[in-house]
Amino acid sequence: MAEEDYGCFVDWTQMGDLANSSGPSKLDVKDPLELKKLARQGHWAKNHKLRAQVYQQLIKAIPCRTVTPDAEVYRDLMGDSTGKKASSVIPLPDFVDGSAVPHYCLKADAVTTVHRVISCLAGQFPDISHCPALPAITALLLHFSADEAQCFENISRLLACNEPGRRLVDQTFLAYESSCMTFGDLANKYCPAAHKLIVATAQDVVEVYSGWQRWVLGDLPFSHVARVLDVFLVEGYKVLYRVALALLKFYRKQKAGAGAGAQPSEGQKQDSAEVKAEIQAFVKAIGSSITPDKLLEKAFSIRLFSRKEITLLQLANEKSLQQKGITVKQKRFYAHVEGYEPTLLLIRTCEADVCGAFLSTDWEERKRGGNKLSFFGTGECFVFRLKPEMERYEWVVIRHPELASSIKAQSSEDPAEYEAPTDGQSSDDNSLPVERPAADPSNRLSPFLSARHFNLNSRNTSMFMAGNVDSIIVGGGEGNALYIDGELNHGRTARCTTFDNPPLCSTESFQVALLEVWGFQDAMASDR
């Protein structure tokens, strides 16, 4: 196998029979039903180059967000790494939840390449908060990529898929956790004997099922998971459920064949971690007893198993988790913007409105309020909209100087931080200490000054920016110019006192289609 045939990252000495390509070398099929049939049959499974070409074809056909990073973006950010070896391993981001990179018959330095690709993905997809499957998927697609930039583009398209009803990769804790609950529901319905075994032997069934994705993407041998990927790229997420259920069935059969004996009583149940470890060990060694084709045959022998059923279960479980408050909020936004001052926030909604804010102060300032949501920033801040029409709304005090009078700075103390009002609590408070005014201000007040340099009629006029793990807020008072939820998925806009702006979008509540933040630094500042 020549390295230029999509094999430059592969250690062919570990590939066994797969190192010797055979079977068809070309595929001209475009019909989805025919592709589905051929994928299940393993039509391209014995020819590495054909398999890689089919993968490129299938991934290129995935509908994606308008702005989806491609190979050129990767080369611009990471440089042309062709023929180069990385000097050090870049740590994996926290959102992979401790998942290691499976070796999957890759060369030793290719694992370092996987780390580089995932690091770049983390920067381009700040909305990802939980994605344990990403190391395995990246390692798999690197196998079938001409270079790491192509691998980056392929993964980006999987992550950016926006086809309604089509799901490929879980990217939030809520989605992942609900998938584990959904797997439990499916196991109970379609694998009752295996499910009863888990219920009888494990102290915590949910904990055992929390590893279901890693059985498929992480624990399966390369020859098996590559066959799963063949079908997954054609049929989608439901394939993962089917294969995991088949593994559970085979695990139960193996336990029965090993003479597991009577089911233990309640007090004799195993620790859930031990049961998880047993299943993982079984899956890792599955190649000695079960072929890839036999695994898929078992997976697709499960009847009455539809994408619609999975979607309904998933939505019901997500709703249940949300009602219980079991979710992880988006924290990575701040990790990307801290250290930059100022920042430019841009939002495009699903209704095609475009709006944003210029924010004067480093987001790290939010930490000074402890766990309380506190406003900070200066009069440099302003909000704007670009579509459907262009308009800019600066600090209300700049447009209406009569709202404040200038004072001389009395001390070097830090400006006061205002605790954001809770629901139902008015943010207007005229009981603030009044400082003695100095001479009359100039006709136009400088936006570069902090609010502490002015006697303000109401503190509402200086609520510039605030944020915590639950929300990002720009503008305060009677409403917020912009409010984005902690997952960066939904927002709302209203007239606020600070900028005296109308709603920035055609609807006051909106869904975020794209969120970008541009950070700026003083050219004289030291590298961060």
XYZ file of C-alpha atoms in Angstrom:
528
model
C 0.000 0.000 0.000
C 1.529 3.296 -1.113
C 1.444 6.063 1.421
C -0.068 8.491 -1.085
C -3.145 6.232 -1.210
C -4.574 7.688 1.987
C -2.265 5.604 4.130
C 0.522 7.914 5.257
C -0.527 7.682 8.933
C -1.062 3.907 8.974
C 1.293 1.316 10.462
C 0.706 -1.364 7.855
C 2.502 -4.008 9.891
C -0.452 -3.993 12.295
C -3.184 -4.142 9.658
C -3.172 -7.889 8.999
C -5.328 -8.897 6.034
C -6.510 -5.304 5.600
C -3.006 -4.379 4.417
C -3.661 -6.320 1.202
C -6.311 -4.450 -0.781
C -8.724 -6.549 -2.802
C -12.217 -6.322 -4.219
C -13.594 -3.419 -6.278
C -11.457 -0.333 -6.764
C -14.156 2.077 -7.945
C -17.671 3.102 -6.848
C -20.043 5.132 -9.016
C -23.192 4.641 -6.924
C -25.025 7.782 -5.723
C -28.447 6.351 -4.845
C -28.865 6.419 -1.011
C -30.642 3.082 -0.809
C -28.003 1.366 -2.915
C -25.228 2.957 -0.828
C -26.942 1.712 2.320
C -27.058 -1.814 0.900
C -23.415 -1.761 -0.196
C -22.250 -0.299 3.134
C -23.894 -3.104 5.086
C -22.407 -5.664 2.713
C -18.898 -4.240 3.158
C -18.538 -3.452 -0.540
C -15.535 -1.134 -0.009
C -14.226 -2.691 3.202
C -11.333 -4.619 1.624
C -9.832 -1.777 -0.386
C -8.274 0.934 1.759
C -8.031 3.529 -1.011
C -11.620 2.958 -2.182
C -12.852 3.134 1.395
C -11.095 6.477 1.848
C -12.552 7.823 -1.389
C -16.068 6.722 -0.410
C -15.656 8.404 2.974
C -14.672 11.659 1.262
C -17.724 11.396 -0.989
C -20.112 10.725 1.889
C -18.722 13.451 4.135
C -18.695 16.050 1.343
C -22.427 15.392 0.903
C -23.282 16.253 4.536
C -25.297 19.521 4.760
C -23.360 21.904 7.024
C -23.500 25.362 8.522
C -22.701 28.135 6.067
C -19.384 28.861 7.757
C -17.670 25.512 8.313
C -13.871 25.463 8.684
C -12.098 23.549 5.930
C -8.611 22.248 5.168
C -7.337 25.707 4.213
C -8.369 27.073 7.602
C -6.348 24.314 9.242
C -3.280 25.028 7.129
C -3.530 28.742 7.901
C -3.747 28.066 11.643
C -1.395 25.118 12.035
C 0.908 25.482 9.045
C 1.745 22.892 6.418
C 2.796 19.886 8.478
C 3.447 17.575 5.538
C 6.512 15.520 6.283
C 7.021 17.166 9.667
C 6.900 15.535 13.056
C 5.278 17.342 15.939
C 7.763 18.241 18.630
C 5.346 17.682 21.522
C 1.915 16.296 22.249
C -0.774 18.960 22.654
C -3.078 18.096 25.578
C -6.617 17.102 24.675
C -9.334 19.576 25.673
C -11.458 18.939 28.753
C -14.583 18.256 26.707
C -13.325 14.800 25.656
C -13.914 13.806 29.302
C -10.704 11.831 29.684
C -11.105 9.775 26.497
C -7.730 8.703 25.162
C -6.852 8.466 21.476
C -7.259 4.837 20.289
C -4.221 3.714 18.315
C -6.251 1.942 15.611
C -3.113 0.661 13.824
C -1.767 4.203 13.413
C 1.902 5.108 13.494
C 3.148 6.302 16.870
C 3.534 9.927 15.749
C 0.048 9.880 14.214
C -1.428 9.945 17.729
C 0.290 13.306 18.167
C -1.332 14.394 14.918
C -4.771 13.475 16.319
C -4.054 15.747 19.291
C -3.159 18.593 16.920
C -6.347 18.179 14.904
C -8.559 18.060 18.008
C -6.818 21.105 19.441
C -7.619 23.046 16.288
C -11.209 21.766 16.307
C -11.590 23.010 19.879
C -10.652 26.492 18.763
C -13.021 26.480 15.787
C -15.983 24.978 17.654
C -16.211 26.818 20.997
C -19.781 25.579 21.435
C -18.587 22.000 22.083
C -18.822 21.318 25.809
C -18.829 17.490 25.977
C -17.639 15.165 23.213
C -15.964 11.946 24.460
C -16.257 10.317 21.021
C -14.099 12.884 19.236
C -10.667 11.231 19.795
C -11.888 7.920 18.351
C -13.645 9.503 15.353
C -10.625 11.678 14.586
C -8.228 8.723 14.793
C -10.477 6.702 12.472
C -10.782 9.402 9.829
C -7.053 10.166 9.993
C -6.604 6.591 8.780
C -8.416 7.533 5.579
C -7.125 11.064 5.031
C -4.418 12.222 2.648
C -3.138 14.671 5.264
C -4.163 16.063 8.638
C -5.816 19.132 7.077
C -8.188 16.858 5.186
C -8.915 14.964 8.395
C -9.699 18.288 10.112
C -12.136 19.250 7.354
C -13.895 15.885 7.502
C -14.378 16.080 11.272
C -15.528 19.697 10.955
C -18.279 18.664 8.568
C -19.473 15.964 10.959
C -19.587 18.499 13.794
C -21.242 21.215 11.704
C -23.992 19.021 10.209
C -27.246 21.003 10.243
C -29.613 18.685 8.419
C -32.917 18.620 10.362
C -33.376 15.356 12.228
C -29.890 14.097 11.412
C -27.559 13.506 14.310
C -23.909 12.496 14.034
C -21.811 13.491 17.067
C -22.969 14.452 20.586
C -21.375 17.779 21.514
C -22.985 18.680 24.878
C -23.289 16.902 28.193
C -27.070 17.047 27.930
C -27.067 15.265 24.563
C -24.555 12.686 25.752
C -26.307 11.967 29.048
C -29.700 11.654 27.389
C -28.175 9.230 24.877
C -27.118 7.016 27.785
C -30.682 7.044 29.136
C -31.992 6.306 25.642
C -29.634 3.356 25.329
C -31.019 2.002 28.613
C -34.569 2.330 27.274
C -33.629 0.521 24.072
C -31.769 -2.214 25.959
C -34.796 -2.821 28.157
C -37.063 -3.129 25.105
C -34.862 -4.913 22.565
C -32.369 -6.826 24.713
C -34.481 -7.836 27.738
C -32.329 -10.812 28.743
C -29.082 -8.829 28.602
C -30.717 -5.890 30.381
C -31.954 -8.138 33.185
C -28.411 -9.451 33.600
C -27.058 -5.904 34.022
C -29.873 -5.008 36.447
C -29.172 -8.148 38.471
C -25.391 -7.813 38.615
C -24.625 -4.068 38.726
C -25.349 -1.693 41.571
C -25.984 1.203 39.181
C -27.344 0.307 35.735
C -27.148 3.908 34.496
C -23.441 4.010 35.329
C -22.839 0.830 33.309
C -24.727 2.197 30.306
C -22.874 5.521 30.505
C -20.025 3.810 28.644
C -22.086 2.559 25.718
C -20.566 4.946 23.139
C -17.036 4.047 24.193
C -17.758 0.374 23.599
C -18.224 1.234 19.916
C -15.921 4.242 19.540
C -12.863 3.362 21.553
C -12.985 -0.276 22.659
C -13.801 -2.159 19.444
C -10.793 -3.388 17.430
C -9.985 -1.399 14.301
C -11.299 -4.022 11.850
C -14.688 -3.954 13.600
C -15.047 -0.221 14.175
C -14.068 0.517 10.566
C -17.025 -1.590 9.414
C -19.233 0.333 11.823
C -17.947 3.590 10.321
C -18.808 2.322 6.817
C -22.472 2.155 7.793
C -22.490 5.094 10.218
C -21.506 7.581 7.486
C -24.451 6.354 5.396
C -27.155 5.752 8.013
C -26.178 7.977 10.927
C -26.345 7.850 14.713
C -28.793 4.949 15.049
C -26.047 2.598 13.861
C -24.124 3.260 17.085
C -27.132 2.212 19.154
C -27.607 -0.949 17.099
C -23.970 -2.003 17.396
C -23.871 -1.291 21.148
C -27.032 -3.379 21.661
C -25.483 -6.195 19.643
C -22.386 -6.025 21.868
C -24.615 -6.228 24.932
C -26.322 -9.316 23.505
C -22.994 -10.999 22.786
C -21.726 -10.101 26.268
C -24.756 -11.729 27.880
C -24.299 -14.839 25.709
C -20.648 -15.073 26.722
C -21.555 -14.741 30.413
C -24.172 -17.460 30.054
C -21.723 -19.720 28.243
C -19.140 -19.175 30.943
C -21.570 -20.533 33.507
C -22.224 -17.326 35.399
C -24.620 -19.238 37.610
C -27.558 -17.861 39.522
C -28.133 -14.144 39.567
C -26.764 -12.488 42.702
C -29.041 -11.087 45.361
C -29.373 -7.348 45.932
C -26.659 -7.289 48.561
C -24.250 -9.281 46.365
C -24.279 -7.023 43.318
C -20.959 -6.008 41.777
C -19.611 -2.516 41.803
C -20.787 -0.798 38.613
C -17.214 0.072 37.635
C -16.327 -3.627 37.697
C -19.215 -4.488 35.364
C -18.203 -1.660 33.019
C -14.632 -2.967 33.009
C -15.853 -6.493 32.204
C -17.860 -5.271 29.225
C -14.925 -3.176 27.996
C -12.563 -6.139 28.243
C -15.063 -8.299 26.346
C -15.439 -5.712 23.566
C -11.681 -5.216 23.212
C -11.176 -8.972 22.797
C -14.205 -9.539 20.569
C -12.062 -10.153 17.492
C -11.135 -13.631 18.709
C -14.716 -14.903 18.534
C -16.904 -12.556 16.487
C -16.154 -11.188 13.020
C -17.071 -7.644 11.950
C -19.733 -9.000 9.595
C -21.252 -11.119 12.337
C -21.405 -8.104 14.631
C -23.248 -6.023 12.025
C -25.536 -8.920 11.194
C -26.582 -9.111 14.838
C -26.970 -5.307 15.006
C -29.313 -5.143 12.036
C -31.324 -8.202 13.051
C -33.073 -6.080 15.712
C -36.553 -5.402 14.350
C -38.837 -2.347 14.573
C -35.940 -0.091 15.417
C -36.354 3.302 13.734
C -34.697 6.708 13.771
C -38.060 8.216 14.748
C -38.254 6.074 17.884
C -34.717 7.037 18.875
C -35.445 10.739 18.327
C -38.598 10.644 20.465
C -36.799 8.814 23.281
C -33.873 11.217 23.087
C -36.107 14.293 23.286
C -38.075 12.858 26.208
C -34.885 12.062 28.108
C -33.391 15.486 27.420
C -36.552 17.094 28.776
C -36.412 14.896 31.862
C -32.783 15.849 32.516
C -33.512 19.537 32.049
C -36.384 19.372 34.518
C -34.067 17.768 37.059
C -31.385 20.361 36.386
C -28.898 17.702 35.266
C -26.907 19.518 32.623
C -23.488 21.063 32.163
C -23.379 24.693 31.153
C -21.059 26.122 28.540
C -17.802 27.309 30.121
C -15.478 27.274 27.135
C -16.602 30.658 25.802
C -14.618 32.385 28.542
C -11.566 30.182 28.040
C -11.304 31.552 24.497
C -11.950 35.226 25.220
C -10.114 35.814 28.494
C -6.916 37.787 27.988
C -8.302 39.888 25.131
C -9.386 43.488 25.448
C -11.516 44.616 23.717
C -13.616 41.855 22.124
C -16.137 41.940 19.286
C -19.158 39.646 19.650
C -21.027 38.671 16.457
C -24.245 36.637 16.366
C -26.231 35.300 13.428
C -29.640 33.891 14.323
C -31.531 31.078 12.645
C -33.824 33.804 11.227
C -30.741 35.332 9.500
C -30.590 38.425 11.728
C -27.043 39.591 12.485
C -26.198 41.637 15.567
C -23.474 41.986 18.158
C -21.562 44.106 20.618
C -18.218 45.826 21.025
C -17.061 45.028 24.571
C -14.341 47.117 26.117
C -13.117 45.015 29.009
C -11.414 41.630 29.452
C -14.036 38.994 30.329
C -11.760 37.849 33.145
C -13.099 40.845 35.101
C -16.312 38.908 35.686
C -14.469 36.801 38.287
C -14.123 39.794 40.583
C -17.768 39.411 41.516
C -17.193 35.886 42.826
C -20.199 33.694 42.114
C -22.475 36.708 41.727
C -23.388 37.965 38.283
C -21.831 41.451 38.285
C -21.693 44.112 35.617
C -18.408 45.639 34.509
C -16.980 47.444 31.469
C -16.779 51.064 30.341
C -18.599 53.541 28.149
C -16.622 52.329 25.155
C -19.074 49.428 24.895
C -21.802 49.594 22.277
C -24.259 47.240 20.608
C -25.239 47.059 16.952
C -27.184 45.214 14.337
C -26.098 44.487 10.757
C -29.159 42.734 9.346
C -31.894 43.440 8.449
C -30.481 46.986 8.656
C -27.336 48.546 10.082
C -27.541 50.544 13.286
C -25.216 51.317 16.204
C -26.280 52.072 19.758
C -23.643 53.591 22.004
C -23.720 54.329 25.722
C -26.810 56.386 26.496
C -24.740 58.895 28.517
C -22.726 59.813 25.405
C -25.883 60.649 23.496
C -27.550 62.272 26.494
C -24.905 63.967 28.676
C -27.645 65.410 30.833
C -27.990 61.974 32.429
C -24.708 62.462 34.251
C -22.213 65.038 35.396
C -18.444 64.601 35.301
C -16.424 64.401 38.538
C -12.765 64.318 39.325
C -11.413 60.949 40.336
C -11.274 60.999 44.134
C -9.110 57.932 44.628
C -7.500 54.987 42.895
C -10.104 52.597 44.191
C -11.594 50.161 41.749
C -14.962 51.106 40.268
C -17.915 49.653 42.065
C -19.361 46.493 40.616
C -23.083 46.135 40.587
C -24.752 42.851 41.368
C -27.087 41.979 38.541
C -30.765 41.978 39.514
C -32.499 38.673 39.931
C -35.850 37.904 38.321
C -38.525 40.160 39.669
C -36.036 42.578 41.239
C -35.754 46.126 39.869
C -32.270 47.116 38.819
C -33.016 50.840 39.315
C -31.648 52.123 42.601
C -31.370 55.814 43.320
C -29.982 55.275 46.805
C -26.377 55.120 45.611
C -23.967 57.550 47.319
C -23.861 60.845 45.475
C -20.381 62.226 44.832
C -19.806 65.977 44.769
C -19.740 67.178 41.150
C -16.815 69.150 39.814
C -16.878 71.538 36.908
C -19.383 71.074 34.119
C -18.434 68.316 31.666
C -17.446 68.972 28.132
C -20.113 68.864 25.485
C -19.283 65.236 24.669
C -18.308 62.877 27.480
C -15.385 60.600 26.835
C -16.415 56.937 26.414
C -12.961 55.838 27.544
C -13.758 56.662 31.153
C -15.203 54.238 33.632
C -18.649 54.912 35.031
C -17.016 55.918 38.341
C -15.988 59.205 36.728
C -19.596 60.327 36.440
C -22.499 61.105 38.712
C -25.156 58.903 37.146
C -28.841 59.396 37.751
C -29.230 55.609 37.899
C -26.784 52.747 37.964
C -28.836 51.145 35.170
C -27.019 53.415 32.740
C -23.676 51.725 33.458
C -24.605 48.060 33.144
C -22.301 47.273 30.241
C -21.402 43.562 30.341
C -21.756 40.589 32.690
C -21.359 36.839 32.543
C -21.155 33.544 34.390
C -21.579 29.858 33.478
C -25.330 30.368 33.021
C -25.411 33.380 30.729
C -23.663 36.161 28.827
C -25.289 39.590 29.174
C -24.710 42.899 27.407
C -26.624 45.943 28.663
C -28.924 46.156 31.657
C -31.714 48.091 33.283
C -35.259 47.429 32.140
C -34.006 44.641 29.898
C -30.856 43.263 28.265
C -29.616 44.355 24.868
C -28.310 40.804 24.488
C -28.767 37.728 26.645
C -27.184 34.427 25.545
C -27.766 31.222 27.501
C -24.919 29.169 28.927
C -25.015 26.652 26.065
C -24.681 29.435 23.460
C -27.778 28.074 21.730
C -30.565 30.508 22.563
C -30.828 34.196 23.308
C -33.104 37.166 23.637
C -32.875 40.899 23.030
C -34.809 43.862 24.387
C -34.559 47.586 24.977
C -32.108 48.276 27.782
C -31.347 51.384 29.790
C -27.580 51.294 29.213
C -27.773 51.697 25.432
C -31.421 52.761 24.955
C -31.620 50.385 22.016
C -34.618 48.681 20.419
C -34.470 44.865 20.134
C -31.517 43.980 17.931
C -33.306 41.148 16.092
C -36.637 40.769 14.320
C -37.837 38.576 17.211
C -37.037 39.169 20.863
C -36.203 35.479 21.424
C -33.919 33.768 18.958
C -31.857 30.663 18.310
C -28.148 31.123 17.664
C -27.001 29.804 14.293
C -23.461 31.146 14.555
C -21.548 32.960 17.284
C -18.100 34.462 16.766
C -15.854 36.473 19.060
C -12.886 38.479 17.805
C -10.292 39.392 20.395
C -7.812 42.266 20.211
C -4.601 42.848 22.098
C -2.225 45.765 22.474
C 0.658 45.173 20.089
C 3.022 46.157 22.896
C 1.504 43.683 25.348
C 3.370 40.527 26.186
C 2.247 37.263 24.659
C -0.460 35.475 26.619
